[in-house]
Tab-separated table of C-alpha atoms in Angstrom:
chain	number	residue	atom	x	y	z
A	9	MET	CA	0.075	-18.046	15.222
A	10	SER	CA	-2.282	-18.738	18.136
A	11	ASP	CA	-5.020	-16.263	18.926
A	12	PHE	CA	-6.989	-16.383	22.151
A	13	LYS	CA	-10.067	-14.858	20.447
A	14	ILE	CA	-9.752	-16.750	17.199
A	15	GLY	CA	-13.519	-17.392	17.086
A	16	ASP	CA	-14.103	-13.829	15.862
A	17	ASP	CA	-14.215	-13.682	12.051
A	18	GLY	CA	-12.334	-10.386	11.900
A	19	ARG	CA	-9.499	-11.775	13.986
A	20	ARG	CA	-9.429	-14.972	11.965
A	21	ARG	CA	-9.221	-12.947	8.772
A	22	THR	CA	-6.230	-10.948	9.991
A	23	THR	CA	-4.502	-14.132	11.128
A	24	ASP	CA	-5.144	-15.696	7.704
A	25	GLN	CA	-3.573	-12.663	6.033
A	26	LEU	CA	-0.484	-12.757	8.217
A	27	GLN	CA	-0.054	-16.472	7.645
A	28	ALA	CA	-0.114	-15.872	3.885
A	29	LEU	CA	2.405	-13.040	4.122
A	30	ARG	CA	4.723	-14.989	6.406
A	31	ARG	CA	4.480	-18.137	4.284
A	32	ALA	CA	5.359	-16.205	1.135
A	33	ASN	CA	8.415	-14.622	2.748
A	34	ASP	CA	10.178	-17.506	4.510
A	35	ASP	CA	8.998	-16.476	7.981
A	36	ARG	CA	10.687	-13.064	7.699
A	37	VAL	CA	7.551	-11.336	8.977
A	38	ALA	CA	7.102	-10.368	12.649
A	39	TRP	CA	4.572	-8.203	14.471
A	40	ASP	CA	4.523	-6.118	17.627
A	41	THR	CA	1.942	-8.076	19.675
A	42	GLU	CA	1.518	-11.585	21.017
A	43	ALA	CA	-1.725	-12.295	19.151
A	44	PRO	CA	-1.351	-11.633	15.411
A	45	ALA	CA	-4.843	-10.163	15.115
A	46	ASP	CA	-3.832	-7.336	17.468
A	47	PHE	CA	-0.814	-6.175	15.478
A	48	THR	CA	-0.121	-2.519	14.877
A	49	TYR	CA	2.830	-2.898	12.532
A	50	LEU	CA	4.752	-5.619	10.711
A	51	TYR	CA	8.541	-5.749	10.458
A	52	ASP	CA	11.569	-7.764	9.399
A	53	PRO	CA	12.709	-9.650	12.539
A	54	ASP	CA	16.430	-9.069	11.876
A	55	HIS	CA	16.903	-5.771	10.020
A	56	VAL	CA	16.745	-2.064	10.877
A	57	LEU	CA	16.999	1.170	8.882
A	58	VAL	CA	19.076	4.233	9.709
A	59	ARG	CA	20.032	7.365	7.804
A	60	VAL	CA	23.590	7.242	6.509
A	61	ARG	CA	24.394	10.457	8.370
A	62	ASP	CA	23.564	8.650	11.634
A	63	VAL	CA	25.511	5.453	10.903
A	64	GLU	CA	28.600	6.229	12.990
A	65	GLU	CA	26.581	7.152	16.074
A	66	PHE	CA	24.283	4.156	15.525
A	67	GLU	CA	27.179	1.710	15.474
A	68	ALA	CA	28.611	3.290	18.625
A	69	ALA	CA	25.227	3.011	20.371
A	70	LEU	CA	24.988	-0.664	19.464
A	71	GLY	CA	28.419	-1.174	20.971
A	72	ARG	CA	27.143	0.174	24.283
A	73	LEU	CA	24.455	-2.547	24.477
A	74	GLU	CA	26.622	-5.006	26.377
A	75	GLY	CA	25.752	-8.663	26.668
A	76	ILE	CA	23.001	-8.641	24.037
A	77	PHE	CA	24.620	-9.414	20.692
A	78	ASP	CA	26.655	-12.387	19.569
A	79	GLY	CA	28.700	-10.589	16.920
A	80	ASN	CA	28.479	-7.294	15.069
A	81	ALA	CA	25.653	-5.787	13.031
A	82	GLU	CA	26.200	-6.211	9.301
A	83	ARG	CA	25.557	-3.324	6.948
A	84	GLY	CA	24.028	-4.494	3.698
A	85	GLU	CA	23.491	-2.708	0.420
A	86	ASP	CA	22.090	0.761	1.031
A	87	PRO	CA	18.477	1.004	-0.246
A	88	VAL	CA	19.212	4.641	-1.117
A	89	PRO	CA	22.946	5.071	-1.735
A	90	GLY	CA	24.438	7.717	0.511
A	91	GLU	CA	21.138	8.363	2.269
A	92	LEU	CA	19.570	5.239	3.820
A	93	ALA	CA	21.402	2.238	5.289
A	94	ARG	CA	20.080	-1.211	6.169
A	95	TYR	CA	21.642	-3.315	8.929
A	96	ARG	CA	21.223	-6.939	9.899
A	97	LEU	CA	21.321	-7.407	13.656
A	98	PRO	CA	23.322	-10.392	14.948
A	99	ALA	CA	21.885	-13.135	17.144
A	100	ARG	CA	20.575	-11.841	20.470
A	101	ALA	CA	21.348	-13.509	23.806
A	102	LYS	CA	17.766	-13.591	25.064
A	103	ASN	CA	16.015	-13.492	21.680
A	104	GLU	CA	15.344	-9.787	22.006
A	105	THR	CA	13.149	-8.526	19.182
A	106	VAL	CA	13.888	-5.582	16.930
A	107	PRO	CA	11.443	-3.413	18.945
A	108	ASP	CA	13.250	-4.496	22.146
A	109	ILE	CA	16.565	-3.310	20.709
A	110	LEU	CA	15.069	-0.027	19.509
A	111	ASP	CA	13.577	0.585	22.963
A	112	LEU	CA	17.083	0.290	24.412
A	113	LEU	CA	18.547	2.617	21.797
A	114	ASP	CA	15.815	5.170	22.519
A	115	LEU	CA	17.018	5.269	26.145
A	116	ASP	CA	20.629	5.947	25.142
A	117	GLU	CA	21.197	9.623	26.020
A	118	ARG	CA	24.087	9.836	23.558
A	119	PHE	CA	21.943	8.590	20.680
A	120	GLY	CA	18.274	9.282	21.336
A	121	PRO	CA	14.895	8.053	20.058
A	122	GLY	CA	13.493	7.780	16.569
A	123	ARG	CA	16.768	7.635	14.624
A	124	VAL	CA	16.596	3.903	13.896
A	125	THR	CA	13.434	2.143	12.753
A	126	PRO	CA	12.321	-1.361	11.867
A	127	ASP	CA	12.311	-2.282	8.210
A	128	HIS	CA	8.518	-2.386	8.123
A	129	TRP	CA	6.432	-4.500	5.786
A	130	ILE	CA	4.235	-2.573	3.386
A	131	HIS	CA	1.133	-4.471	2.320
A	132	ILE	CA	-1.802	-3.908	0.018
A	133	THR	CA	-3.712	-1.389	2.166
A	134	PRO	CA	-2.647	-2.801	5.567
A	135	GLY	CA	-2.943	-1.489	9.069
A	136	GLY	CA	-3.711	-2.370	12.643
A	137	CYS	CA	-6.504	-4.888	12.069
A	138	THR	CA	-6.415	-5.955	8.439
A	139	CYS	CA	-3.708	-6.169	5.814
A	140	CYS	CA	-5.370	-6.424	2.439
A	141	PRO	CA	-8.281	-5.003	0.428
A	142	ALA	CA	-11.536	-4.766	2.370
A	143	THR	CA	-12.772	-7.847	0.518
A	144	GLU	CA	-11.400	-10.581	-1.690
A	145	PRO	CA	-12.345	-10.235	-5.377
A	146	GLU	CA	-15.868	-11.310	-6.251
A	147	GLU	CA	-17.374	-12.580	-9.492
A	148	THR	CA	-19.723	-10.256	-11.330
A	149	GLY	CA	-22.182	-10.734	-14.153
A	150	LEU	CA	-21.626	-7.139	-15.256
A	151	VAL	CA	-19.805	-6.576	-18.539
A	152	GLU	CA	-19.185	-2.831	-18.114
A	153	PRO	CA	-16.955	-1.222	-15.478
A	154	TRP	CA	-18.152	0.946	-12.625
A	155	PRO	CA	-17.397	3.823	-12.480
A	156	PRO	CA	-17.983	3.720	-16.239
A	157	VAL	CA	-15.529	4.715	-18.945
A	158	CYS	CA	-15.740	8.455	-19.518
A	159	THR	CA	-17.349	9.373	-22.808
A	160	ASP	CA	-14.615	11.971	-23.450
A	161	HIS	CA	-11.960	9.552	-24.664
A	162	GLY	CA	-9.353	12.328	-24.796
A	163	ARG	CA	-9.305	12.817	-21.022
A	164	GLY	CA	-5.776	12.377	-19.731
A	165	LYS	CA	-4.081	12.728	-23.104
A	166	GLY	CA	-0.357	13.310	-22.747
A	167	VAL	CA	-0.354	12.408	-19.047
A	168	SER	CA	1.672	9.552	-17.562
A	169	VAL	CA	0.413	7.551	-14.565
A	170	VAL	CA	2.393	4.781	-12.876
A	171	VAL	CA	0.530	2.253	-10.737
A	172	VAL	CA	2.960	0.746	-8.202
A	173	ASP	CA	1.294	-2.525	-7.306
A	174	THR	CA	1.297	-6.329	-7.615
A	175	GLY	CA	1.939	-6.386	-11.345
A	176	TRP	CA	0.051	-6.463	-14.625
A	177	ASN	CA	-2.040	-9.022	-16.525
A	178	PRO	CA	-0.945	-8.527	-20.191
A	179	PRO	CA	-3.947	-10.334	-21.784
A	180	SER	CA	-6.228	-7.585	-20.429
A	181	ALA	CA	-4.613	-5.074	-22.820
A	182	THR	CA	-5.807	-6.962	-25.917
A	183	ASP	CA	-9.039	-8.433	-24.533
A	184	ASN	CA	-12.137	-7.228	-26.417
A	185	ARG	CA	-14.029	-7.329	-23.110
A	186	THR	CA	-11.768	-4.639	-21.586
A	187	PRO	CA	-10.993	-2.221	-24.432
A	188	TRP	CA	-10.277	0.657	-22.022
A	189	LEU	CA	-6.999	-1.105	-21.121
A	190	LYS	CA	-5.603	-0.996	-24.644
A	191	ARG	CA	-1.891	-0.028	-24.680
A	192	VAL	CA	-1.522	-0.256	-20.906
A	193	ASP	CA	1.771	-1.951	-20.073
A	194	GLY	CA	3.598	-3.165	-16.998
A	195	ASP	CA	5.495	-5.889	-15.195
A	196	ASP	CA	3.854	-9.244	-15.905
A	197	GLU	CA	2.494	-10.852	-12.728
A	198	LEU	CA	2.601	-14.229	-14.518
A	199	ASN	CA	-0.939	-15.416	-13.904
A	200	GLY	CA	-1.866	-19.040	-14.494
A	201	PRO	CA	-5.239	-20.782	-14.409
A	202	ASP	CA	-5.066	-20.919	-10.595
A	203	LEU	CA	-4.919	-17.309	-9.435
A	204	ARG	CA	-2.719	-16.554	-6.439
A	205	GLU	CA	-3.599	-14.241	-3.551
A	206	TYR	CA	-3.833	-10.612	-4.685
A	207	ALA	CA	-3.570	-11.527	-8.371
A	208	GLY	CA	-5.147	-8.889	-10.564
A	209	HIS	CA	-4.919	-6.095	-7.975
A	210	GLY	CA	-2.658	-3.903	-10.130
A	211	THR	CA	-4.617	-4.656	-13.304
A	212	PHE	CA	-7.909	-3.750	-11.632
A	213	ILE	CA	-6.450	-0.449	-10.407
A	214	ALA	CA	-4.992	0.398	-13.823
A	215	GLY	CA	-8.467	-0.183	-15.246
A	216	VAL	CA	-10.034	2.249	-12.791
A	217	VAL	CA	-7.501	4.947	-13.748
A	218	ARG	CA	-8.222	4.373	-17.434
A	219	CYS	CA	-11.981	4.658	-16.947
A	220	LEU	CA	-11.567	8.127	-15.426
A	221	ALA	CA	-8.866	9.218	-17.888
A	222	PRO	CA	-9.132	7.016	-21.011
A	223	ALA	CA	-6.203	8.587	-22.904
A	224	THR	CA	-3.709	8.382	-20.039
A	225	ARG	CA	-0.469	6.450	-20.484
A	226	VAL	CA	-0.499	3.849	-17.699
A	227	PHE	CA	2.365	1.605	-16.600
A	228	VAL	CA	2.065	-0.919	-13.772
A	229	GLU	CA	5.314	-1.092	-11.803
A	230	GLY	CA	5.124	-4.512	-10.188
A	231	PHE	CA	6.265	-5.645	-6.791
A	232	ALA	CA	5.712	-9.212	-5.529
A	233	VAL	CA	5.758	-10.244	-9.193
A	234	GLY	CA	5.408	-13.918	-10.105
A	235	GLY	CA	3.431	-15.127	-7.125
A	236	VAL	CA	5.895	-14.237	-4.355
A	237	GLY	CA	5.556	-11.681	-1.615
A	238	GLY	CA	2.050	-12.462	-0.403
A	239	GLY	CA	1.003	-8.976	-1.462
A	240	GLY	CA	3.715	-7.377	0.678
A	241	ILE	CA	7.091	-5.702	0.266
A	242	LEU	CA	9.634	-4.348	2.737
A	243	GLU	CA	9.827	-0.584	2.883
A	244	SER	CA	13.522	-0.754	1.997
A	245	ALA	CA	12.579	-2.532	-1.244
A	246	MET	CA	9.697	-0.151	-1.942
A	247	VAL	CA	12.225	2.678	-2.266
A	248	THR	CA	13.653	0.871	-5.286
A	249	GLN	CA	10.211	0.329	-6.814
A	250	LEU	CA	9.252	3.982	-6.404
A	251	THR	CA	12.559	5.119	-7.862
A	252	GLU	CA	11.983	2.834	-10.860
A	253	ALA	CA	8.476	4.263	-11.193
A	254	LEU	CA	9.985	7.715	-11.658
A	255	THR	CA	11.940	6.541	-14.722
A	256	HIS	CA	8.595	6.578	-16.568
A	257	LYS	CA	8.344	10.317	-15.824
A	258	PRO	CA	4.852	10.126	-14.284
A	259	GLN	CA	2.794	13.135	-13.286
A	260	VAL	CA	0.791	10.807	-11.023
A	261	ILE	CA	1.799	7.725	-9.025
A	262	ASN	CA	-0.939	5.522	-7.552
A	263	LEU	CA	0.096	3.477	-4.514
A	264	SER	CA	-2.736	1.355	-3.118
A	265	ALA	CA	-0.579	0.035	-0.293
A	266	GLY	CA	0.802	1.339	2.973
A	267	LEU	CA	1.790	0.635	6.546
A	268	ARG	CA	1.468	1.446	10.204
A	269	THR	CA	4.757	2.009	11.993
A	270	ARG	CA	6.436	1.714	15.381
A	271	ASP	CA	5.256	4.629	17.542
A	272	ASP	CA	3.369	5.944	14.479
A	273	LEU	CA	6.564	7.667	13.306
A	274	PRO	CA	6.953	8.487	9.602
A	275	PRO	CA	8.719	5.598	7.816
A	276	LEU	CA	12.331	6.462	6.986
A	277	SER	CA	12.080	4.914	3.520
A	278	PHE	CA	9.353	7.313	2.369
A	279	GLU	CA	10.939	10.315	4.045
A	280	VAL	CA	14.180	9.646	2.190
A	281	PHE	CA	12.379	8.906	-1.086
A	282	TYR	CA	10.559	12.213	-0.887
A	283	GLU	CA	13.648	14.216	0.088
A	284	THR	CA	15.953	12.687	-2.525
A	285	GLN	CA	13.653	11.718	-5.404
A	286	LEU	CA	10.137	13.170	-5.377
A	287	GLN	CA	10.553	16.635	-3.878
A	288	GLY	CA	10.724	19.253	-6.585
A	289	LEU	CA	9.192	17.052	-9.294
A	290	ASP	CA	5.846	17.788	-10.908
A	291	CYS	CA	4.425	14.495	-9.668
A	292	VAL	CA	1.630	13.692	-7.209
A	293	LEU	CA	1.619	10.523	-5.117
A	294	VAL	CA	-1.964	9.313	-4.573
A	295	ALA	CA	-2.169	6.765	-1.748
A	296	ALA	CA	-4.903	4.558	-0.302
A	297	ALA	CA	-5.809	5.494	3.276
A	298	GLY	CA	-6.186	1.873	4.472
A	299	ASN	CA	-9.045	-0.312	5.646
A	300	ASP	CA	-8.835	-0.294	9.446
A	301	THR	CA	-11.682	2.077	10.387
A	302	SER	CA	-8.971	4.005	12.222
A	303	PRO	CA	-7.750	7.605	12.578
A	304	ALA	CA	-4.157	6.479	13.274
A	305	PRO	CA	-1.483	7.546	10.761
A	306	PHE	CA	-1.317	5.223	7.771
A	307	TRP	CA	1.738	5.857	5.612
A	308	PRO	CA	2.381	7.232	3.014
A	309	ALA	CA	-1.195	8.554	2.884
A	310	ALA	CA	-0.614	10.445	6.150
A	311	PHE	CA	2.265	12.522	4.743
A	312	GLU	CA	1.422	16.124	3.916
A	313	TRP	CA	3.000	15.687	0.490
A	314	ALA	CA	0.815	12.656	-0.381
A	315	LEU	CA	-2.861	12.696	-1.359
A	316	GLY	CA	-4.578	10.186	0.940
A	317	VAL	CA	-7.879	8.706	-0.269
A	318	GLY	CA	-10.629	7.120	1.830
A	319	ALA	CA	-13.601	5.107	0.577
A	320	LEU	CA	-17.284	5.906	0.067
A	321	ASP	CA	-20.178	3.508	-0.446
A	322	ARG	CA	-22.367	3.940	-3.507
A	323	ASP	CA	-24.853	5.955	-1.448
A	324	GLY	CA	-22.119	8.487	-0.665
A	325	ARG	CA	-21.529	7.496	2.956
A	326	VAL	CA	-18.083	6.661	4.305
A	327	SER	CA	-17.421	2.922	3.995
A	328	ASP	CA	-17.345	1.127	7.324
A	329	PHE	CA	-13.825	-0.204	6.608
A	330	SER	CA	-12.238	3.096	5.551
A	331	ASN	CA	-9.565	4.851	7.582
A	332	TYR	CA	-10.134	8.523	8.292
A	333	GLY	CA	-8.428	11.465	9.965
A	334	VAL	CA	-4.812	12.378	9.153
A	335	SER	CA	-4.499	9.706	6.451
A	336	THR	CA	-7.497	10.877	4.418
A	337	ASP	CA	-7.479	14.133	2.452
A	338	VAL	CA	-10.474	13.223	0.318
A	339	TYR	CA	-12.966	10.376	-0.146
A	340	ALA	CA	-14.134	8.672	-3.346
A	341	LEU	CA	-16.153	5.597	-4.267
A	342	GLY	CA	-14.474	2.477	-2.859
A	343	ARG	CA	-17.315	-0.021	-2.444
A	344	ASN	CA	-18.284	-2.523	-5.159
A	345	ILE	CA	-16.017	-1.176	-7.860
A	346	VAL	CA	-16.199	-3.210	-11.088
A	347	ASN	CA	-13.230	-3.487	-13.437
A	348	ALA	CA	-10.815	-5.750	-15.270
A	349	PHE	CA	-9.575	-8.977	-13.687
A	350	PRO	CA	-7.689	-12.042	-14.969
A	351	ASP	CA	-9.594	-15.151	-15.981
A	352	GLY	CA	-8.930	-18.115	-13.720
A	353	THR	CA	-9.906	-19.937	-10.560
A	354	TYR	CA	-9.442	-18.141	-7.262
A	355	THR	CA	-9.581	-19.963	-3.938
A	356	CYS	CA	-10.365	-17.634	-1.050
A	357	PHE	CA	-7.833	-17.731	1.772
A	358	GLU	CA	-9.482	-15.379	4.270
A	359	THR	CA	-12.181	-16.036	6.873
A	360	PRO	CA	-15.198	-16.239	6.546
A	361	HIS	CA	-14.876	-17.340	2.893
A	362	LYS	CA	-11.719	-19.426	3.325
A	363	GLY	CA	-11.775	-22.373	0.916
A	364	ASP	CA	-14.532	-20.968	-1.305
A	365	VAL	CA	-13.728	-21.308	-5.006
A	366	ARG	CA	-14.523	-18.398	-7.312
A	367	VAL	CA	-14.347	-18.771	-11.078
A	368	PHE	CA	-13.563	-15.650	-13.094
A	369	ASP	CA	-14.340	-15.993	-16.788
A	370	SER	CA	-15.724	-12.597	-17.821
A	371	GLY	CA	-12.515	-10.549	-17.683
A	372	MET	CA	-14.112	-8.598	-14.816
A	373	ALA	CA	-14.487	-8.632	-11.038
A	374	ARG	CA	-16.129	-6.680	-8.240
A	375	TRP	CA	-13.868	-5.420	-5.429
A	376	SER	CA	-14.018	-3.092	-2.408
A	377	GLY	CA	-11.409	-1.147	-0.474
A	378	THR	CA	-9.554	2.141	-0.299
A	379	SER	CA	-7.218	0.460	-2.815
A	380	PHE	CA	-9.846	1.197	-5.443
A	381	ALA	CA	-10.893	4.650	-4.276
A	382	ALA	CA	-7.318	5.881	-4.768
A	383	PRO	CA	-7.177	5.273	-8.562
A	384	ILE	CA	-10.446	7.160	-9.014
A	385	VAL	CA	-8.696	10.229	-7.614
A	386	ALA	CA	-5.505	9.455	-9.557
A	387	GLY	CA	-7.582	9.321	-12.745
A	388	LEU	CA	-9.342	12.587	-11.931
A	389	VAL	CA	-5.991	14.308	-11.348
A	390	ALA	CA	-4.662	12.971	-14.663
A	391	ALA	CA	-7.803	14.173	-16.459
A	392	GLU	CA	-7.474	17.637	-14.926
A	393	ILE	CA	-3.824	17.954	-15.969
A	394	SER	CA	-4.735	17.411	-19.623
A	395	ALA	CA	-7.940	19.464	-19.544
A	396	ALA	CA	-6.452	22.519	-17.859
A	397	GLY	CA	-2.893	22.229	-19.128
A	398	CYS	CA	-1.740	22.701	-15.551
A	399	SER	CA	0.841	21.132	-13.261
A	400	ALA	CA	0.135	17.927	-11.388
A	401	HIS	CA	0.066	19.777	-8.069
A	402	GLU	CA	-2.360	22.372	-9.414
A	403	ALA	CA	-4.575	19.568	-10.744
A	404	ARG	CA	-4.491	17.843	-7.353
A	405	ASP	CA	-5.641	21.034	-5.630
A	406	THR	CA	-8.404	21.583	-8.196
A	407	VAL	CA	-9.736	18.034	-7.802
A	408	VAL	CA	-9.758	18.251	-4.008
A	409	ALA	CA	-11.472	21.654	-4.185
A	410	ARG	CA	-14.355	20.030	-6.056
A	411	ALA	CA	-15.103	17.767	-3.104
A	412	VAL	CA	-18.339	18.337	-1.223
A	413	ARG	CA	-17.922	19.086	2.451
A	414	MET	CA	-20.229	16.833	4.398
A	415	SER	CA	-20.528	15.437	7.901
A	416	ASP	CA	-20.294	11.788	8.816
A	417	PRO	CA	-22.040	11.005	12.116
A	418	THR	CA	-19.098	8.896	13.300
A	419	ILE	CA	-16.008	10.772	12.134
A	420	GLY	CA	-17.223	14.337	11.601
A	421	PRO	CA	-16.616	16.649	8.597
A	422	ILE	CA	-15.098	15.115	5.474
A	423	GLU	CA	-14.322	16.127	1.884
A	424	ALA	CA	-16.134	13.750	-0.484
A	425	LEU	CA	-15.900	13.420	-4.268
A	426	ARG	CA	-19.417	12.321	-5.147
A	427	GLN	CA	-20.515	10.516	-8.297
A	428	PRO	CA	-20.786	10.968	-11.227
A	429	TYR	CA	-17.075	11.440	-11.948
A	430	CYS	CA	-17.401	12.188	-15.665
């Protein structure tokens, strides 16, 4: 985990994040560069993904890589039966990495490039220079959320939203300090008095959705539940989580997580999920655009079928951490959001605040990142579905059409949803 420029706070922060992710996942996290702070994408060091229709040719291509493997690749349980296969590569003679093996397969004229990918790690709004929210959660003396709860308490009635995230804090649903979360449900993230990294992320996001659409049915589909995962999940496992999310029949899914990929190619997991599960449904996937100040594709926000959301400061300018370009269809407030958070003691694990102790005892926190801009848009889409009696896709288009076209001096024209939202 050495870093030749470790004195820079930004690089230290990224290294801290990767250490946490690796520690939580038994060292099954690798990256594509020597220095961790320079990573573009994260991947499982032993597994690859391939479409089932390409399996026979893939196995033949592996067989042509003479002198590299000690044994045969093992096919595990298919993440998407009949569509997506996951293989474990055997030991390699010279410790070749997964990207090394894929480079060789790309050169095979009988197989060709792009048909096998790493099993990438998805993280809470990750990317090429940071892999978490733009900040760690901060205490706040405020007792009301921002953006505030809409005064029309019927907004979102009859609409189902699933937040696919770190899990849910059940006490928030019955806490008199956070009444807007009443009847929200989800997978318990099992908080204790000492809050783990990324605790409360899903609860905070569910609260933002509820403020914009108070009558919406919200379920938090949890990954990395119970303090494991370090805020991350393999893309092969995310397919299962997204498929489970669909059992709640949502019109809107909020995913405040994502990934960069090898060669910036679309991740196979999301391609297959869309083709086999989401396509044809009246359901909109709203995705955070990431916090790397980058125009590079950040998935799934960069897909045409997803609604990618960047972050604005309270003065309406694009946040300095927000991604832009192909991953961002629209921008919404993402700086200094205030919403529900578990009570407990949180010890910061990222530079420059590493080791600082923060005590949360108000049921609330302040947080920044595209993670929290996304649920504003998800809530607005849910509200529009109920108000107009329209489809989720029609509501998405209506919400985006309300954005103000403005010019940012750094990134050019953008579509911004300005406050107030209710």
